[in-house]
């Protein structure tokens, strides 16, 4: 068979040679050790938590080494594509601060554009490149056209099913399938010409050269040393519409785009035999691979299962809606990704997560457990370490999208909002009142008369007359100009005059000797002013609320007793 003639017949329009393609995408000039990584999602409508997990590894490895991180849109599966999905994907990456150097991006008018010299960055626009290499493989006798009809292909697929039903052993089934497969390889040039003249569709298949009994050694940077069987499957390189399969596109793209490290899910591990064969056939050097562990969650029965698309926490956009900020997502992911991140963070409290020396060797090999409790812990820490201005900005930004009424309140008086956000912030042990931005409105609601409600009551065991007396005496002596000690001194003496001791030791020794203690007195006031048992420091709260509101709330509480 004249393979060159076959290649010319199949690809009459391909004029660029592989050498020319190589010259168009030369090796990148980067410092020694710089890594080139890519995030290569299929635009299916949303970014999965597992995708974000990979994107963080991509970003860290590239930018930590002075390399390049690019975004490639893998839109070769038209059926799975959703309208507006690329835009949605870019916005999600932006929301979580995933910064890449090249790839599909928004221009200043919010329209899609591409940045970088190794494009196009959408696979659907790279068909001309795949065809160059498909032609080369055909010309070298390493790939061939397959004009099989859908029925013939179905018959081959049926072999698998039959084997399963009849419980045929793997070797017999594989041999049967292979025999059918090998028939595809038998054709003459005249047959090809006739098919082409009739306009019959065809796919291009690789001519598999491997023996699955033989193993190739392969080192994955996460999974370690593996033994991979050789490929003996004539898998499809180009579909009948000329669009490549993932396998083929991956080899051509990651070679020409000069990727040094491929970070992808471990579900791609079974495809390695195909990829090893392809890179060999194409004469490309393989990049290094990191096959990341699955994201697992507790199944509620003491076991673990894969975090599926439908699970809470699977879609990245949900995090924004739930009120987790970008910094939290990064810190949480780094906690999952590198076992020593938390310890480092504790030792370097002021430092940004981006200063952490990310290490491939510390990545989880078998599975990463996702859980909201841990995420909330991380979030509480991150939010508590922010300044009042930062919290104000983040909350406002979030509320504009998800709670416009609250946003309007915050915007109406920023200085007021910042003053209550300042309470309990800044010191060595800042308060950790909320895990998400969504929890802020209910937490700070009592600062706004329009949102204020009395959600908790003073327990019935306390004498109503005592409570009323506390309120009256407090109103008589309250002076907003008092410093904290004076203010508290007054509360102590009000309590003491009513039989509520300020001496906690004495109280503990014999509670029956008193009507209560000073903590109870504070609680009466807290409930009057905030409507609940727990609130930040009462002195600060009263300072922020202002004397008028404090007086009105206490008077109202007294009246409602
Ligand atoms: N488009 C593939 C996916 O979404 C990318 C795998 C890879 O990163 O190579 O699974």
XYZ file of C-alpha atoms and ligand atoms in Angstrom:
571
model
C 0.000 0.000 0.000
C 1.254 3.460 -0.896
C 0.635 5.155 2.448
C 1.704 8.561 1.233
C -0.872 8.350 -1.553
C -3.493 7.212 0.964
C -2.658 10.178 3.209
C -2.929 12.599 0.276
C -6.295 11.137 -0.710
C -7.693 11.424 2.802
C -6.290 14.860 3.588
C -6.147 16.775 0.290
C -6.422 20.112 2.096
C -3.569 19.651 4.525
C -0.618 21.543 3.179
C 1.262 22.466 6.331
C 3.914 19.923 7.298
C 4.654 18.754 10.844
C 7.995 20.591 10.589
C 6.166 23.821 9.805
C 3.829 23.254 12.723
C 6.819 22.668 14.991
C 8.365 25.909 13.794
C 5.132 27.796 14.449
C 5.085 26.551 18.062
C 8.730 26.498 19.088
C 9.872 25.325 22.521
C 9.211 28.082 25.024
C 12.172 30.038 26.263
C 11.796 29.703 29.992
C 14.273 29.424 32.846
C 15.545 25.979 33.828
C 12.941 24.080 35.847
C 10.031 26.308 34.829
C 6.857 24.288 34.430
C 4.213 24.728 31.771
C 0.781 23.552 32.887
C -2.716 23.815 31.563
C -6.251 23.582 32.774
C -8.225 21.873 30.045
C -11.889 21.685 30.927
C -14.691 20.639 28.623
C -17.285 23.388 28.585
C -20.153 21.419 30.061
C -21.671 24.292 31.975
C -19.877 24.389 35.288
C -16.555 23.864 37.018
C -16.534 20.834 39.291
C -14.747 21.001 42.636
C -12.357 18.350 41.278
C -11.572 20.647 38.342
C -10.811 23.538 40.638
C -8.574 21.217 42.652
C -6.580 20.535 39.495
C -6.555 24.185 38.471
C -4.951 25.120 41.786
C -2.198 22.559 41.206
C -1.713 23.866 37.652
C -1.501 27.441 38.829
C 0.829 26.736 41.749
C 3.252 24.532 39.845
C 3.558 26.971 36.964
C 3.769 30.200 38.883
C 5.893 28.857 41.681
C 8.506 27.803 39.120
C 8.416 30.907 36.938
C 6.580 28.993 34.219
C 3.364 29.383 32.279
C -0.171 28.312 33.095
C -2.664 28.328 30.239
C -6.326 27.577 29.756
C -7.396 25.344 26.906
C -11.034 24.768 26.147
C -11.635 21.143 25.196
C -14.761 21.517 23.131
C -14.413 18.517 20.859
C -17.539 16.867 22.165
C -20.183 19.081 20.588
C -23.028 17.082 22.076
C -21.984 17.800 25.627
C -21.486 21.487 25.003
C -23.876 23.941 26.567
C -24.513 27.446 25.228
C -22.675 30.163 27.153
C -20.641 27.494 28.946
C -17.265 29.011 28.075
C -18.308 32.389 29.422
C -19.635 30.739 32.578
C -16.387 28.861 32.982
C -14.285 32.011 32.653
C -16.439 33.862 35.182
C -16.068 31.035 37.655
C -12.294 31.059 37.269
C -12.348 34.808 37.756
C -14.539 34.563 40.851
C -12.040 32.237 42.489
C -9.001 34.210 41.387
C -7.518 31.512 39.146
C -4.978 33.529 37.195
C -3.668 32.055 33.967
C -1.203 33.547 31.531
C -2.547 32.353 28.197
C -5.775 31.070 26.806
C -9.355 31.992 26.162
C -10.181 35.094 28.177
C -12.553 38.057 28.345
C -11.517 41.280 26.633
C -12.231 44.617 28.305
C -15.768 44.569 26.890
C -16.504 41.165 28.329
C -16.275 39.410 24.971
C -14.312 36.237 24.389
C -10.810 36.592 23.050
C -7.555 34.659 23.260
C -4.218 35.648 24.754
C -0.895 33.963 23.944
C 1.266 32.678 21.096
C 0.396 28.988 21.318
C -3.229 29.226 20.266
C -5.858 28.730 19.157
C -6.797 27.827 22.719
C -10.077 26.173 21.803
C -9.752 22.691 20.402
C -12.579 23.265 17.941
C -10.345 25.858 16.250
C -7.304 23.602 16.083
C -8.615 21.067 13.551
C -5.943 22.084 11.015
C -3.244 20.994 13.476
C -4.757 17.608 14.268
C -5.126 16.925 10.563
C -1.430 17.568 9.927
C -0.482 14.855 12.383
C -3.251 12.465 11.369
C -1.970 12.761 7.822
C 1.572 12.102 8.974
C 0.513 8.945 10.840
C -1.424 7.664 7.831
C 1.545 8.409 5.563
C 3.759 6.355 7.890
C 1.312 3.428 8.022
C 0.536 4.064 11.707
C -3.073 5.067 11.211
C -5.737 4.192 8.695
C -9.201 5.200 7.568
C -12.148 3.133 8.675
C -15.298 3.370 6.612
C -17.229 0.953 8.809
C -20.852 1.763 9.075
C -22.497 2.400 12.393
C -23.953 -1.147 12.285
C -20.547 -2.718 11.877
C -19.200 -0.732 14.789
C -22.206 -1.652 16.864
C -21.427 -5.301 16.206
C -17.941 -4.826 17.675
C -19.324 -3.058 20.716
C -21.823 -5.877 21.141
C -18.899 -8.259 21.622
C -18.172 -6.546 24.912
C -21.747 -6.799 26.082
C -22.058 -10.414 24.993
C -18.881 -11.259 26.856
C -20.314 -9.660 29.946
C -23.649 -11.488 29.714
C -22.130 -14.871 28.884
C -19.460 -14.334 31.474
C -16.814 -15.101 28.860
C -13.315 -14.752 30.176
C -11.514 -11.542 29.369
C -8.965 -13.100 27.003
C -11.562 -14.786 24.807
C -13.679 -11.669 24.562
C -10.671 -9.509 23.803
C -9.498 -11.921 21.124
C -12.929 -11.968 19.499
C -13.173 -8.215 19.544
C -9.690 -7.879 18.205
C -10.382 -10.265 15.338
C -13.373 -8.147 14.321
C -11.314 -5.015 14.763
C -8.496 -6.300 12.593
C -10.910 -6.670 9.693
C -11.049 -2.890 9.588
C -7.421 -2.884 8.623
C -8.080 -4.819 5.454
C -8.836 -2.555 2.537
C -7.459 -1.689 -0.859
C -6.676 1.656 -2.342
C -9.482 1.165 -4.849
C -11.988 0.627 -2.073
C -10.833 3.811 -0.375
C -11.147 5.736 -3.626
C -14.656 4.385 -4.183
C -15.738 5.313 -0.652
C -14.314 8.799 -1.033
C -15.964 9.262 -4.404
C -19.279 8.199 -2.872
C -18.746 10.707 -0.046
C -18.834 7.993 2.630
C -17.859 9.176 6.075
C -14.799 7.659 7.727
C -12.929 7.822 10.985
C -9.155 7.597 11.313
C -7.926 4.855 13.610
C -4.505 4.260 15.042
C -2.884 1.021 13.958
C -2.178 -0.369 17.377
C 1.214 -1.978 17.657
C 1.281 -3.110 21.265
C 1.024 -6.378 23.103
C -1.111 -6.015 26.244
C 0.839 -8.837 27.875
C 3.862 -6.568 27.820
C 4.143 -3.756 30.303
C 5.850 -0.405 30.043
C 7.262 1.276 33.121
C 5.732 4.648 33.760
C 6.279 7.144 36.545
C 3.373 9.292 37.567
C 4.382 12.165 39.839
C 1.443 11.500 42.156
C 0.797 7.790 41.803
C 4.427 6.748 41.663
C 5.863 3.917 39.574
C 3.306 2.136 37.447
C 3.357 -0.699 34.970
C 1.195 0.077 31.999
C 0.149 -2.557 29.450
C 0.860 -1.795 25.813
C -2.019 -0.653 23.676
C -3.573 -3.089 21.212
C -6.732 -1.164 20.466
C -7.168 0.596 17.132
C -8.833 3.537 18.816
C -10.201 6.490 16.910
C -7.991 9.531 16.356
C -10.342 11.578 14.213
C -14.085 11.214 14.213
C -16.026 11.302 10.937
C -16.551 15.057 11.261
C -12.768 15.509 11.415
C -12.861 16.357 15.116
C -10.244 14.554 17.204
C -10.880 12.332 20.183
C -9.518 13.450 23.545
C -6.562 11.061 23.205
C -5.325 12.463 19.936
C -6.040 16.096 20.771
C -4.206 15.722 24.070
C -1.048 14.405 22.399
C -0.970 17.026 19.648
C -1.944 19.938 21.872
C 0.247 19.234 24.843
C 3.181 18.718 22.534
C 2.720 21.846 20.428
C 1.680 23.989 23.361
C 4.807 22.769 25.120
C 3.116 21.530 28.265
C 5.658 20.092 30.684
C 3.218 18.796 33.331
C -0.226 17.349 32.690
C -2.423 17.502 35.775
C -5.643 15.576 35.304
C -8.016 13.263 37.138
C -7.066 9.674 37.844
C -9.990 8.571 35.678
C -7.582 9.104 32.787
C -5.121 6.486 34.072
C -6.704 3.637 32.051
C -6.082 5.692 28.893
C -2.341 5.838 29.473
C -1.564 2.892 27.149
C -3.195 4.829 24.327
C -1.283 7.978 25.133
C 2.072 6.259 25.444
C 1.563 4.667 22.043
C 0.476 7.932 20.476
C 3.404 9.951 21.770
C 5.764 7.250 20.504
C 4.167 7.118 17.076
C 4.200 10.872 16.795
C 7.795 11.077 17.959
C 6.854 13.474 20.762
C 8.441 13.508 24.166
C 5.827 12.798 26.809
C 5.169 15.484 29.383
C 5.210 14.553 33.053
C 1.879 13.448 34.488
C 0.107 14.025 37.775
C -3.034 11.954 38.008
C -4.914 13.475 40.902
C -6.849 11.430 43.423
C -10.623 11.435 43.418
C -12.539 13.751 45.688
C -14.496 11.672 48.175
C -17.186 12.440 50.696
C -18.601 10.531 53.627
C -21.560 8.471 52.501
C -23.299 8.742 55.856
C -22.907 5.014 56.570
C -19.341 5.071 57.736
C -17.970 4.711 54.205
C -16.819 7.093 51.517
C -18.024 7.740 48.011
C -17.091 9.900 45.069
C -18.262 13.519 45.203
C -20.746 13.440 42.359
C -22.069 16.230 40.193
C -25.306 16.359 42.142
C -23.690 16.591 45.568
C -23.687 19.810 47.515
C -20.251 21.284 47.078
C -19.623 19.755 43.649
C -20.215 22.901 41.632
C -17.865 25.804 42.165
C -20.585 28.401 41.597
C -22.399 27.044 44.642
C -19.532 28.144 46.853
C -19.949 31.750 45.891
C -23.663 31.531 46.454
C -23.163 29.876 49.840
C -20.840 32.763 50.692
C -17.398 31.176 50.651
C -14.850 33.687 49.388
C -12.078 32.883 46.914
C -9.353 32.935 49.591
C -11.249 30.313 51.574
C -11.586 28.035 48.583
C -7.856 28.281 47.909
C -6.898 27.653 51.504
C -9.258 24.742 51.770
C -7.954 23.225 48.546
C -4.364 23.661 49.675
C -5.303 21.945 52.934
C -6.584 19.003 50.911
C -3.715 19.094 48.455
C -0.726 19.349 50.741
C -0.795 17.640 54.112
C 1.611 20.174 55.614
C -0.246 23.299 54.497
C -2.139 23.831 57.747
C 0.950 23.541 59.855
C 2.786 25.991 57.618
C -0.155 28.365 57.810
C -0.150 28.278 61.582
C 3.547 29.009 61.665
C 3.200 31.829 59.135
C -0.042 33.524 60.161
C 0.340 36.753 58.195
C 1.369 35.137 54.929
C -0.780 34.613 51.885
C -1.494 31.028 50.846
C 0.374 31.827 47.635
C 3.619 32.036 49.585
C 3.286 28.421 50.704
C 5.882 26.169 49.030
C 3.541 23.768 47.263
C 5.029 20.312 46.933
C 3.910 17.535 44.576
C 5.297 14.917 46.958
C 2.828 15.943 49.639
C -0.197 15.318 47.444
C -2.708 12.670 48.379
C -2.282 9.474 46.365
C -5.479 7.595 46.998
C -8.346 9.966 47.710
C -9.142 13.333 49.214
C -11.971 13.705 51.645
C -14.206 16.699 51.115
C -16.177 17.860 54.118
C -18.071 20.967 55.031
C -16.969 21.010 58.688
C -13.369 21.424 57.679
C -14.283 23.953 55.006
C -16.215 25.959 57.589
C -13.278 25.893 59.993
C -10.992 27.211 57.294
C -13.547 29.816 56.331
C -14.000 31.040 59.901
C -10.268 31.482 60.219
C -9.911 33.318 56.936
C -12.872 35.638 57.536
C -11.800 36.387 61.103
C -8.354 37.438 59.925
C -9.743 40.028 57.504
C -9.986 43.719 58.324
C -13.384 45.357 58.758
C -12.906 47.074 55.393
C -12.223 43.763 53.668
C -15.220 42.078 55.264
C -17.378 45.037 54.340
C -16.273 44.893 50.691
C -16.711 41.135 50.396
C -20.094 41.131 52.096
C -21.355 43.997 49.969
C -20.133 42.371 46.779
C -21.822 39.115 47.736
C -25.051 40.748 48.929
C -25.392 42.766 45.709
C -25.832 39.462 43.922
C -27.658 37.342 46.485
C -29.297 39.699 48.987
C -29.899 43.121 47.422
C -31.941 44.395 50.376
C -29.039 43.773 52.728
C -26.640 45.318 50.202
C -28.740 48.481 50.212
C -28.512 48.684 54.010
C -24.763 48.210 53.969
C -24.304 50.821 51.274
C -26.561 53.362 52.928
C -24.045 53.850 55.743
C -20.679 52.192 55.130
C -19.051 53.781 58.190
C -21.733 52.307 60.464
C -21.364 48.847 58.912
C -17.597 48.992 59.219
C -17.897 49.973 62.866
C -19.849 46.832 63.723
C -17.595 44.707 61.539
C -14.668 46.041 63.604
C -15.961 44.561 66.858
C -13.745 41.707 67.981
C -11.427 42.024 64.989
C -7.720 42.714 64.809
C -6.419 41.252 68.074
C -4.513 38.011 68.589
C -7.721 36.049 68.982
C -10.265 37.552 66.633
C -13.886 36.422 66.911
C -14.975 33.636 64.578
C -18.665 34.279 64.374
C -19.439 33.248 60.821
C -18.217 30.695 58.325
C -19.841 32.229 55.262
C -20.884 35.631 54.029
C -24.435 34.314 53.992
C -24.314 33.988 57.773
C -23.436 37.638 58.264
C -26.841 39.199 57.797
C -28.525 37.094 60.505
C -25.542 37.691 62.751
C -25.485 41.489 62.432
C -29.218 41.975 61.952
C -29.702 43.591 65.372
C -27.595 46.549 64.259
C -30.471 47.517 61.968
C -33.838 48.449 63.439
C -35.532 47.121 60.327
C -33.946 43.677 60.744
C -33.909 43.502 64.525
C -36.008 40.801 66.117
C -36.125 39.252 69.545
C -35.308 35.640 68.802
C -34.458 34.578 72.335
C -36.052 35.242 75.691
C -34.752 35.446 79.217
C -35.350 32.044 80.830
C -38.451 31.881 83.027
C -36.458 31.120 86.193
C -35.434 34.792 86.476
C -37.684 37.081 88.404
C -39.421 39.573 86.083
C -39.283 42.253 88.762
C -35.494 41.876 88.961
C -35.178 42.193 85.222
C -37.340 45.293 85.136
C -35.286 46.794 87.959
C -32.047 46.123 86.054
C -33.446 47.872 82.986
C -34.682 50.867 84.932
C -31.459 51.320 86.883
C -29.379 50.894 83.769
C -31.364 53.564 81.923
C -30.996 55.934 84.860
C -27.236 55.640 85.012
C -26.324 54.952 81.354
C -23.871 57.408 79.847
C -22.505 56.542 76.383
C -19.407 58.593 77.182
C -18.386 56.122 79.893
C -15.277 54.083 79.252
C -15.562 50.341 79.461
C -14.513 50.033 83.091
C -16.940 52.694 84.266
C -19.727 51.167 82.187
C -19.113 47.715 83.637
C -18.677 49.087 87.148
C -22.228 50.458 86.922
C -23.591 47.100 85.795
C -21.854 45.379 88.703
C -23.291 47.736 91.248
C -26.795 47.541 89.750
C -26.579 43.763 90.083
C -25.143 43.878 93.555
C -27.920 46.205 94.776
C -30.419 43.568 93.605
C -28.644 40.533 95.071
C -26.743 39.520 91.899
C -23.169 39.108 93.034
C -20.152 40.248 90.997
C -18.022 37.776 92.936
C -17.999 34.628 90.858
C -16.025 32.653 93.430
C -18.603 33.347 96.089
C -21.371 32.510 93.647
C -19.802 29.155 92.807
C -19.240 28.347 96.477
C -22.898 28.939 97.364
C -25.353 29.995 94.642
C -28.248 29.808 97.044
C -26.857 32.832 98.925
C -27.649 35.093 95.892
C -30.446 35.840 93.475
C -27.924 35.485 90.669
C -24.577 36.815 89.431
C -23.336 39.646 87.310
C -23.358 37.413 84.226
C -27.121 37.170 84.538
C -27.412 40.938 84.687
C -25.350 41.240 81.506
C -27.551 38.625 79.893
C -30.702 40.645 80.671
C -29.154 43.618 78.943
C -27.858 41.572 76.044
C -31.287 40.136 75.337
C -32.833 43.591 75.523
C -30.337 45.143 73.134
C -29.575 42.334 70.673
C -32.562 40.020 71.099
C -30.323 37.020 71.716
C -28.067 35.238 74.185
C -24.871 35.419 72.149
C -23.422 38.540 70.709
C -20.080 40.249 70.462
C -18.827 42.368 73.336
C -21.761 44.350 74.776
C -19.822 47.496 75.504
C -18.682 47.704 71.873
C -22.142 46.787 70.618
C -23.729 49.618 72.602
C -21.080 52.056 71.376
C -21.852 51.179 67.782
C -25.633 51.137 68.203
C -25.557 54.566 69.836
C -27.338 55.792 72.957
C -30.711 56.392 71.305
C -31.076 52.848 70.022
C -29.774 51.351 73.249
C -32.254 53.332 75.332
C -35.158 52.588 73.013
C -34.471 48.840 72.998
C -34.116 48.600 76.748
C -37.260 50.637 77.334
C -39.140 48.453 74.867
C -37.846 45.276 76.540
C -38.935 46.581 79.933
C -42.390 47.412 78.598
C -42.835 43.965 77.123
C -42.042 42.069 80.310
N -11.100 17.805 28.926
C -10.617 16.801 29.820
C -11.584 16.685 30.976
O -12.359 17.603 31.188
C -9.265 17.237 30.323
C -8.384 16.188 30.835
C -6.975 16.760 30.848
O -6.728 17.698 31.608
O -6.140 16.317 30.076
O -11.594 15.702 31.647
